[in-house]
DNA sequence: AGCACGCCGACT
DNA sequence: GTCGGCGTGCTC
């Protein structure tokens, strides 16, 4: 008797599967990864088969049979991967498995099915009727003629439109056996950018060709391993990926290409599509549910063998993977910030190792961890042969009473741009440039009612907004505490910087790109506006430094480059370095060359100084020394356990209880820090515990044991999430 | 998580 | 007497 071990798809931490079900003989094609609808107590729920066994520990009379098997499910390999994610990040099997199932599975009303069109097909009898003068109505004749002209088969909708016939006409013809009506699957195809001529492979430079050969050699070896493709901005890493993906396809293997969330522009997609055609499927948040489901199925069935997408595309259902590429591997969007808090780069490493695929991590600004542990391939030149632009560091300290956020050199360069044309990008490091509002009389600061942060002042539309939860309220005209009418604004926001930039540059239009304008107009529409302008300045936050390539940018400016450094985060240094280096790489990609200005209060900080010299190797080796000295990853590991609740006392009590139970079972050499309060977010009070130790495995095991014990005590209204080596 | 069961107080 | 509060246990 076949027994299916089924993990129920509920969000509950307390529900511990798997549960055994008896598989009836009649249920065919069922195996590990199949999604079943099963009776569960008085309810019916969905579950995933995680194992097929030939016996159960339970007496047969207690076993129930599944009600139904869903058509689309995951592969056994992906079930293992999903369960691994659940364990590794101390989540639940259901949440790990949800990542590898068809999109929408288990969500209320989210279950997708293929879209179909009714098609009519001319039968032999229909052809005879048409030519041998059978009795036919005018509309019936028109339909049959239309069908014959279309080669014998056509969508019913088109026939009806062309002949003026109704659905009823077709149904009558079908009843007489003159046509056959069938449902034909229709693919809901994601939109692609305007299609130009499919450009074939470009000629690779010697360095690109050598890198591609190394990737292919790895793919062909019995133990492919991992490679870091460290190429300066503009060195043509994408061409190396494309060559490697083509090699994988030639070998009958599949590939996954991960890109940062914001990097998945239609242009980037189009490049893969025009080169690899229908072999490419895309999975990203901009698709409709139907499109996502159809793309998933194309991968599952093998109709597409390459998946391009953000973080979650690491779970693409591709059998026979030969290659995984992580483009811009330093990008923070590879980390999921909700439970399970997985890191797609670590999942990629796991999947590549388990499936015998090669892993390529590409970037101009490698993370210290990757640099430390991965064989390097290097592209030192830009693909067009142009030099990297010179970077000038502007010291913003002690500027003789001038408090303009723009350095005089910045103003001069913008003015020069205004006179001679061309484009500039100005990156406003958001963290240093938010405007908060306080009372001049009593010092009252306007803050979010649901989060413990100050509200940020916006001018158009005028409002105070919370950047964490989206709360918005009108600008105050008097203090809610003391009634004073003196309300002070502190700091200069992106709006203010954009005004100052427009002033300095004179003529050219200023295009603002931040989360606010992107939400209103759309990120791509704004970039397009900038792209199409003759001369313009793009002013905005982090997103101006990502995922695009404008050849006519001659000036890049970073405002307050070190703001990132002033935050207590062990990744602050690498983030500041990447930010400046990535933005610097946007300038001077055209014949006119370019320059970069970096405004900072910390010109000597290693992250700034190395970025100014385009010296990634120097930065990373120094940063690794610092990490070693301070015992940070990759030389030690951090596991963060976060407890949240609407009720502060519950969060505090559970955090204290969890700390107690952890203290009793900590591996030797492990530190436990906390519980520490974290600022309230979206109305939820938070407490955090931090485990620090030399080895990752015992830390994760201890955290999981602690979480399981807490669940055993009943968490009620407290939720727990575990973050491994995050920040 | 749901849902049933059961054991207690405060209403018609 | 019984309606309903939520603490406890169970789901193959």
mmCIF file of N, CA and C in Angstrom, chain A residues 415-477:
data_model
loop_
_atom_site.group_PDB
_atom_site.id
_atom_site.type_symbol
_atom_site.label_atom_id
_atom_site.label_comp_id
_atom_site.label_asym_id
_atom_site.label_seq_id
_atom_site.Cartn_x
_atom_site.Cartn_y
_atom_site.Cartn_z
ATOM 1 N N UNK A 415 26.471 73.924 -13.927
ATOM 2 C CA UNK A 415 26.347 75.090 -14.799
ATOM 3 C C UNK A 415 26.996 74.814 -16.153
ATOM 4 N N UNK A 416 28.171 74.166 -16.122
ATOM 5 C CA UNK A 416 28.870 73.834 -17.371
ATOM 6 C C UNK A 416 28.023 72.893 -18.222
ATOM 7 N N UNK A 417 27.374 71.947 -17.554
ATOM 8 C CA UNK A 417 26.488 71.018 -18.268
ATOM 9 C C UNK A 417 25.340 71.791 -18.914
ATOM 10 N N UNK A 418 24.813 72.759 -18.155
ATOM 11 C CA UNK A 418 23.715 73.572 -18.674
ATOM 12 C C UNK A 418 24.136 74.313 -19.935
ATOM 13 N N UNK A 419 25.406 74.722 -20.004
ATOM 14 C CA UNK A 419 25.876 75.467 -21.181
ATOM 15 C C UNK A 419 26.167 74.539 -22.350
ATOM 16 N N UNK A 420 26.817 73.389 -22.068
ATOM 17 C CA UNK A 420 27.314 72.586 -23.190
ATOM 18 C C UNK A 420 26.435 71.388 -23.517
ATOM 19 N N UNK A 421 25.363 71.166 -22.744
ATOM 20 C CA UNK A 421 24.489 70.026 -23.035
ATOM 21 C C UNK A 421 25.016 68.742 -22.426
ATOM 22 N N UNK A 422 24.334 67.624 -22.716
ATOM 23 C CA UNK A 422 24.692 66.349 -22.109
ATOM 24 C C UNK A 422 23.803 66.065 -20.907
ATOM 25 N N UNK A 423 24.073 64.978 -20.245
ATOM 26 C CA UNK A 423 23.214 64.555 -19.144
ATOM 27 C C UNK A 423 24.009 64.319 -17.873
ATOM 28 N N UNK A 424 23.308 64.482 -16.759
ATOM 29 C CA UNK A 424 23.929 64.227 -15.465
ATOM 30 C C UNK A 424 22.988 63.404 -14.601
ATOM 31 N N UNK A 425 23.571 62.631 -13.688
ATOM 32 C CA UNK A 425 22.790 61.911 -12.685
ATOM 33 C C UNK A 425 23.233 62.396 -11.315
ATOM 34 N N UNK A 426 22.282 62.780 -10.464
ATOM 35 C CA UNK A 426 22.594 63.204 -9.105
ATOM 36 C C UNK A 426 21.927 62.231 -8.136
ATOM 37 N N UNK A 427 22.754 61.523 -7.384
ATOM 38 C CA UNK A 427 22.233 60.561 -6.422
ATOM 39 C C UNK A 427 22.151 61.216 -5.049
ATOM 40 N N UNK A 428 20.963 61.292 -4.514
ATOM 41 C CA UNK A 428 20.768 61.831 -3.172
ATOM 42 C C UNK A 428 20.643 60.648 -2.227
ATOM 43 N N UNK A 429 21.649 60.468 -1.390
ATOM 44 C CA UNK A 429 21.623 59.330 -0.484
ATOM 45 C C UNK A 429 20.519 59.557 0.533
ATOM 46 N N UNK A 430 19.410 58.918 0.311
ATOM 47 C CA UNK A 430 18.160 59.162 0.997
ATOM 48 C C UNK A 430 18.307 59.309 2.509
ATOM 49 N N UNK A 431 19.150 58.443 3.063
ATOM 50 C CA UNK A 431 19.224 58.395 4.522
ATOM 51 C C UNK A 431 19.670 59.722 5.121
ATOM 52 N N UNK A 432 20.467 60.484 4.387
ATOM 53 C CA UNK A 432 20.934 61.745 4.932
ATOM 54 C C UNK A 432 20.019 62.906 4.580
ATOM 55 N N UNK A 433 19.043 62.644 3.736
ATOM 56 C CA UNK A 433 18.254 63.754 3.215
ATOM 57 C C UNK A 433 16.769 63.573 3.380
ATOM 58 N N UNK A 434 16.351 63.471 4.631
ATOM 59 C CA UNK A 434 14.928 63.441 4.864
ATOM 60 C C UNK A 434 14.570 64.656 5.696
ATOM 61 N N UNK A 435 13.414 65.166 5.428
ATOM 62 C CA UNK A 435 12.988 66.350 6.152
ATOM 63 C C UNK A 435 12.021 65.921 7.241
ATOM 64 N N UNK A 436 12.361 66.184 8.500
ATOM 65 C CA UNK A 436 11.379 65.940 9.538
ATOM 66 C C UNK A 436 10.924 67.287 10.086
ATOM 67 N N UNK A 437 9.862 67.241 10.844
ATOM 68 C CA UNK A 437 9.182 68.467 11.230
ATOM 69 C C UNK A 437 9.074 68.515 12.748
ATOM 70 N N UNK A 438 9.416 69.662 13.338
ATOM 71 C CA UNK A 438 9.291 69.791 14.790
ATOM 72 C C UNK A 438 8.742 71.161 15.156
ATOM 73 N N UNK A 439 8.311 71.285 16.416
ATOM 74 C CA UNK A 439 7.757 72.544 16.918
ATOM 75 C C UNK A 439 8.884 73.432 17.441
ATOM 76 N N UNK A 440 8.893 74.683 17.041
ATOM 77 C CA UNK A 440 9.939 75.605 17.487
ATOM 78 C C UNK A 440 9.813 75.936 18.972
ATOM 79 N N UNK A 441 8.607 75.832 19.507
ATOM 80 C CA UNK A 441 8.386 76.214 20.905
ATOM 81 C C UNK A 441 8.723 75.074 21.859
ATOM 82 N N UNK A 442 8.069 73.945 21.670
ATOM 83 C CA UNK A 442 8.211 72.883 22.678
ATOM 84 C C UNK A 442 9.064 71.715 22.178
ATOM 85 N N UNK A 443 9.491 71.735 20.928
ATOM 86 C CA UNK A 443 10.368 70.681 20.428
ATOM 87 C C UNK A 443 9.646 69.407 20.007
ATOM 88 N N UNK A 444 8.313 69.438 20.075
ATOM 89 C CA UNK A 444 7.545 68.256 19.669
ATOM 90 C C UNK A 444 7.906 67.838 18.233
ATOM 91 N N UNK A 445 8.153 66.539 18.056
ATOM 92 C CA UNK A 445 8.491 66.026 16.724
ATOM 93 C C UNK A 445 7.315 65.208 16.209
ATOM 94 N N UNK A 446 6.879 65.473 14.994
ATOM 95 C CA UNK A 446 5.774 64.707 14.418
ATOM 96 C C UNK A 446 6.267 63.317 14.045
ATOM 97 N N UNK A 447 5.619 62.296 14.602
ATOM 98 C CA UNK A 447 6.061 60.941 14.282
ATOM 99 C C UNK A 447 4.870 60.076 13.921
ATOM 100 N N UNK A 448 5.190 58.905 13.378
ATOM 101 C CA UNK A 448 4.145 58.011 12.875
ATOM 102 C C UNK A 448 3.359 57.394 14.030
ATOM 103 N N UNK A 449 2.038 57.340 13.922
ATOM 104 C CA UNK A 449 1.249 56.736 14.997
ATOM 105 C C UNK A 449 1.462 55.225 15.113
ATOM 106 N N UNK A 450 1.972 54.595 14.069
ATOM 107 C CA UNK A 450 2.104 53.134 14.104
ATOM 108 C C UNK A 450 3.552 52.669 14.171
ATOM 109 N N UNK A 451 4.506 53.572 13.823
ATOM 110 C CA UNK A 451 5.913 53.197 13.834
ATOM 111 C C UNK A 451 6.666 54.225 14.675
ATOM 112 N N UNK A 452 7.747 53.795 15.339
ATOM 113 C CA UNK A 452 8.510 54.746 16.139
ATOM 114 C C UNK A 452 9.537 55.469 15.273
ATOM 115 N N UNK A 453 9.085 56.218 14.297
ATOM 116 C CA UNK A 453 9.992 57.012 13.453
ATOM 117 C C UNK A 453 9.340 58.374 13.194
ATOM 118 N N UNK A 454 10.185 59.362 12.858
ATOM 119 C CA UNK A 454 9.644 60.678 12.509
ATOM 120 C C UNK A 454 8.986 60.598 11.145
ATOM 121 N N UNK A 455 7.973 61.412 10.978
ATOM 122 C CA UNK A 455 7.354 61.512 9.660
ATOM 123 C C UNK A 455 8.226 62.389 8.766
ATOM 124 N N UNK A 456 8.159 62.114 7.463
ATOM 125 C CA UNK A 456 8.975 62.839 6.505
ATOM 126 C C UNK A 456 8.083 63.822 5.752
ATOM 127 N N UNK A 457 8.569 65.051 5.639
ATOM 128 C CA UNK A 457 7.765 66.089 5.000
ATOM 129 C C UNK A 457 7.920 66.048 3.477
ATOM 130 N N UNK A 458 6.803 66.080 2.785
ATOM 131 C CA UNK A 458 6.801 66.128 1.324
ATOM 132 C C UNK A 458 6.070 67.385 0.881
ATOM 133 N N UNK A 459 6.468 67.921 -0.261
ATOM 134 C CA UNK A 459 5.850 69.188 -0.662
ATOM 135 C C UNK A 459 4.779 69.052 -1.739
ATOM 136 N N UNK A 460 4.980 68.108 -2.676
ATOM 137 C CA UNK A 460 3.916 68.002 -3.678
ATOM 138 C C UNK A 460 3.567 66.536 -3.921
ATOM 139 N N UNK A 461 2.441 66.062 -3.458
ATOM 140 C CA UNK A 461 1.437 66.802 -2.698
ATOM 141 C C UNK A 461 1.910 67.015 -1.265
ATOM 142 N N UNK A 462 1.506 68.143 -0.684
ATOM 143 C CA UNK A 462 1.954 68.488 0.653
ATOM 144 C C UNK A 462 1.418 67.493 1.670
ATOM 145 N N UNK A 463 2.316 66.840 2.395
ATOM 146 C CA UNK A 463 1.886 65.849 3.378
ATOM 147 C C UNK A 463 3.064 65.435 4.239
ATOM 148 N N UNK A 464 2.753 64.888 5.411
ATOM 149 C CA UNK A 464 3.751 64.187 6.211
ATOM 150 C C UNK A 464 3.532 62.703 5.978
ATOM 151 N N UNK A 465 4.614 61.992 5.659
ATOM 152 C CA UNK A 465 4.465 60.572 5.356
ATOM 153 C C UNK A 465 5.419 59.725 6.183
ATOM 154 N N UNK A 466 4.970 58.500 6.469
ATOM 155 C CA UNK A 466 5.852 57.520 7.099
ATOM 156 C C UNK A 466 6.437 56.651 5.988
ATOM 157 N N UNK A 467 7.760 56.557 5.927
ATOM 158 C CA UNK A 467 8.385 55.777 4.858
ATOM 159 C C UNK A 467 8.412 54.286 5.160
ATOM 160 N N UNK A 468 7.917 53.917 6.334
ATOM 161 C CA UNK A 468 7.880 52.488 6.651
ATOM 162 C C UNK A 468 6.517 51.879 6.371
ATOM 163 N N UNK A 469 5.438 52.586 6.763
ATOM 164 C CA UNK A 469 4.119 51.958 6.647
ATOM 165 C C UNK A 469 3.198 52.694 5.682
ATOM 166 N N UNK A 470 3.627 53.855 5.171
ATOM 167 C CA UNK A 470 2.798 54.544 4.199
ATOM 168 C C UNK A 470 1.767 55.477 4.812
ATOM 169 N N UNK A 471 1.740 55.575 6.148
ATOM 170 C CA UNK A 471 0.817 56.512 6.798
ATOM 171 C C UNK A 471 1.052 57.923 6.264
ATOM 172 N N UNK A 472 -0.024 58.654 6.005
ATOM 173 C CA UNK A 472 0.115 60.033 5.530
ATOM 174 C C UNK A 472 -0.854 60.922 6.275
ATOM 175 N N UNK A 473 -0.426 62.151 6.577
ATOM 176 C CA UNK A 473 -1.339 63.145 7.162
ATOM 177 C C UNK A 473 -0.974 64.513 6.597
ATOM 178 N N UNK A 474 -1.861 65.484 6.777
ATOM 179 C CA UNK A 474 -1.620 66.814 6.240
ATOM 180 C C UNK A 474 -0.486 67.515 6.969
ATOM 181 N N UNK A 475 0.115 68.495 6.312
ATOM 182 C CA UNK A 475 1.144 69.293 6.975
ATOM 183 C C UNK A 475 0.490 70.087 8.104
ATOM 184 N N UNK A 476 1.094 70.123 9.290
ATOM 185 C CA UNK A 476 0.490 70.836 10.415
ATOM 186 C C UNK A 476 0.686 72.348 10.280
ATOM 187 N N UNK A 477 -0.291 73.138 10.720
ATOM 188 C CA UNK A 477 -0.058 74.578 10.753
ATOM 189 C C UNK A 477 0.180 75.050 12.191
#
